[in-house]
XYZ file of C-alpha atoms in Angstrom:
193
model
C 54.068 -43.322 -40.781
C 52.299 -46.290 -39.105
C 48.832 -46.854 -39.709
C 46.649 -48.648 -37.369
C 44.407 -51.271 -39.305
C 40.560 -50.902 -39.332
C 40.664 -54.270 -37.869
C 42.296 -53.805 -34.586
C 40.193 -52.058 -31.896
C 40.308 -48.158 -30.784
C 41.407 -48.013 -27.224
C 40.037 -44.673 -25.688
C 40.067 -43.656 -22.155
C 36.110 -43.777 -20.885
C 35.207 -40.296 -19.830
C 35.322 -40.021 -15.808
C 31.756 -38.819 -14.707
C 31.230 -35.752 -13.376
C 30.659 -36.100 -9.454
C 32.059 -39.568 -9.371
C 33.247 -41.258 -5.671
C 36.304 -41.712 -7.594
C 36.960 -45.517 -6.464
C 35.739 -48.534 -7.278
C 32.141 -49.987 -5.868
C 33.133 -52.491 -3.024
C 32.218 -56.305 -3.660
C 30.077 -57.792 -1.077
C 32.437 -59.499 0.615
C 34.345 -56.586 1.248
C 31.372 -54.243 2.330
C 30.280 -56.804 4.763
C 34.124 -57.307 6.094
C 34.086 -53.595 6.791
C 29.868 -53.511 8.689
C 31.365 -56.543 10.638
C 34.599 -54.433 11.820
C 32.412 -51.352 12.904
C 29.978 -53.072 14.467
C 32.461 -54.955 16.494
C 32.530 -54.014 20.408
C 35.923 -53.885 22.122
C 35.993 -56.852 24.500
C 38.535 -55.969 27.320
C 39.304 -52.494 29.013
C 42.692 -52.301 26.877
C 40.168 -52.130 24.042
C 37.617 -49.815 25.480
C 40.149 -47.267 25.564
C 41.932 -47.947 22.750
C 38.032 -46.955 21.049
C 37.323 -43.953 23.241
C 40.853 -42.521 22.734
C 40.771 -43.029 19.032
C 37.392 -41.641 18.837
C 38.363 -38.817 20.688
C 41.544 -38.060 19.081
C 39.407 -38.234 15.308
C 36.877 -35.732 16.965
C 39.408 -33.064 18.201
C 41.243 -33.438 14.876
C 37.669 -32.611 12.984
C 37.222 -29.666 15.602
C 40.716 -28.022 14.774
C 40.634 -28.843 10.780
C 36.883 -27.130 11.233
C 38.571 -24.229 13.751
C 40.548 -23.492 10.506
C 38.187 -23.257 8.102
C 35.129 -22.463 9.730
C 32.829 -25.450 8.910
C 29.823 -25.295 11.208
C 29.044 -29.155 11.612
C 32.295 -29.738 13.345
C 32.766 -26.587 15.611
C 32.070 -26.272 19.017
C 28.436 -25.631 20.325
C 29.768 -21.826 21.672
C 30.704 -20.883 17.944
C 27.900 -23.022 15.740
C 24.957 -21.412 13.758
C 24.265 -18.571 11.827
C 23.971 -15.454 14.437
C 27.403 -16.736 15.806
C 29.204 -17.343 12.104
C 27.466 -13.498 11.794
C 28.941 -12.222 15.109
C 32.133 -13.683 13.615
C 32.493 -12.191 10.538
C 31.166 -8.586 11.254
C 33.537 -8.444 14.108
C 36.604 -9.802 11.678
C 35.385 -7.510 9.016
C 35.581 -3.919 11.300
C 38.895 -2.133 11.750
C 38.465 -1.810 15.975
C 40.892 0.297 17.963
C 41.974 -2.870 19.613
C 44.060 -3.930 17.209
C 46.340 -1.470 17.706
C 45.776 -2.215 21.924
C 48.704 -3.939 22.646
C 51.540 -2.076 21.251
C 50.081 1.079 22.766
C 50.310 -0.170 26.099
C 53.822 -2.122 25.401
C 54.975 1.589 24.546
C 53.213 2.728 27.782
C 55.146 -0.065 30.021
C 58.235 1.451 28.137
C 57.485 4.935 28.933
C 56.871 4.370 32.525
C 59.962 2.064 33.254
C 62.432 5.363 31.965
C 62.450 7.044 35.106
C 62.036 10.217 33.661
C 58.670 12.299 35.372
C 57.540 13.416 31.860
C 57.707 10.186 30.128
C 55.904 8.504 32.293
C 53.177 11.333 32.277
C 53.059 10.627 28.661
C 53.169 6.254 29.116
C 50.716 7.035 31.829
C 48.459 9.406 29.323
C 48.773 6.868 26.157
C 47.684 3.854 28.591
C 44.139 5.406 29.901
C 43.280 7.178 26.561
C 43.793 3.758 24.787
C 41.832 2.271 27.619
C 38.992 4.755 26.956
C 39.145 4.343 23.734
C 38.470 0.764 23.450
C 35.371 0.938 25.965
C 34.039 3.756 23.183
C 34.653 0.832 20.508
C 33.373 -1.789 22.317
C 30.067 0.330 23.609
C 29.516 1.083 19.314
C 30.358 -2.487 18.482
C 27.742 -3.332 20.803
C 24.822 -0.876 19.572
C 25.752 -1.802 15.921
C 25.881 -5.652 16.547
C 22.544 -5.634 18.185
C 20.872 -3.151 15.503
C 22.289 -5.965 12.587
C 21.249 -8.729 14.548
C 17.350 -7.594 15.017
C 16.989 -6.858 11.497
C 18.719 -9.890 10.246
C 17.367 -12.585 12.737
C 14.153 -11.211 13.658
C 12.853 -13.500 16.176
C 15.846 -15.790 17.003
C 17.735 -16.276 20.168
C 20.751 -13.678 20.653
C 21.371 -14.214 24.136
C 25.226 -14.219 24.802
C 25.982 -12.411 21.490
C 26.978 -9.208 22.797
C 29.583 -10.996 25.045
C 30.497 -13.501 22.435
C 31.368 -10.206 20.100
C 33.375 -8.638 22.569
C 35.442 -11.140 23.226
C 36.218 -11.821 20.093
C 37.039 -8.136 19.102
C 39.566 -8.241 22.286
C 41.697 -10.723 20.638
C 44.368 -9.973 18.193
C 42.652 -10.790 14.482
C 45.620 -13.977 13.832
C 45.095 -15.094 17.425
C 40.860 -15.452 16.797
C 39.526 -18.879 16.321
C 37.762 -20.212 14.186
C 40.061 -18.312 12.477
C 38.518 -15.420 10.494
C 36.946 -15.853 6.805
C 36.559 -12.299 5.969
C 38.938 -9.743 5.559
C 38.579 -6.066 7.106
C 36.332 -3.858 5.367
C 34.678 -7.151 3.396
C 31.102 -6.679 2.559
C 29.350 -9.170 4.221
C 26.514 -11.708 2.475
C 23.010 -10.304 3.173
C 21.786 -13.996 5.024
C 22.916 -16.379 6.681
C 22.114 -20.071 7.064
């Protein structure tokens, strides 16, 4: 076996610390290189909306990454804050009728192309009782949404929620954006902020 003399010097990997950038500190030169190029202002028209388009196109790619995974600082103002990240995630959490909404009334179309008298009694009978049905969900969502909302914001703005949660409950669940975080019958966190 080879033996490593006491003379020659351990090499040993420095521990990484914990919570690191993970790159290198930039030298001056660089750092000021890079304030120069930000603080540069596009000169000509060409350049002006060169800026504005790539600015826009970095925004809307922030607002769909954040559509995905439901970070507030990036979503739009309809769908940011607490009440409306609750709205969201006791509507995805609820097994609603509505799910089940448009194959019902595919069946329904079905039924009342056949021809047949009694079958489209029956596509006719499936269409307004799912119809009903869903205004009975909706009415309950409502009632329970604003029951949760007053004892878990007490004294914060919930104008539009009601309308913001039935909207949302009228959409198939893959088809929602932001896309839902909770699963159905989750148990949802007791605050939110």
């Amino acid at each position: 076996m080879f033996r490593r003399s006491s003379s020659e010097p351990q090499t040993s990997a420095a521990p990484e610390k914990a919570g690191g950038k993970g790159r290198p500190t930039p030298t001056r030169k660089e750092a000021e290189a890079a304030a120069r190029a930000r603080a540069r202002t596009p000169r000509t028209r060409k350049e002006q909306a060169a800026a504005r388009s790539a600015a826009r196109g970095d925004a809307s790619r922030r607002m769909r990454e954040a559509m995905k995974t439901g970070d507030d600082r990036f979503l739009p103002a309809r769908d940011r804050g607490p009440v409306r990240r609750f709205i969201r995630d006791s509507v995805d959490s609820r097994f609603s009728f509505i799910e089940l909404m448009l194959p019902l009334l595919l069946l329904s179309l079905v039924l009342g192309t056949t021809g047949r008298q009694s079958l489209v009694q029956i596509g006719n009978t499936i269409m307004f009782t799912t119809i009903m049905v869903i205004i009975v969900d909706i009415v309950m969502l409502r009632f329970r949404l604003r029951r949760e909302l007053a004892r878990r914001f007490p004294g914060q703005p919930t104008k539009g929620a009601t309308g913001y949660a039935v909207m949302r409950s009228l959409q198939m669940k893959f088809l929602r954006l932001p896309k839902p975080q909770v699963k159905i019958g989750q148990k949802l966190p007791e605050t939110y902020r």
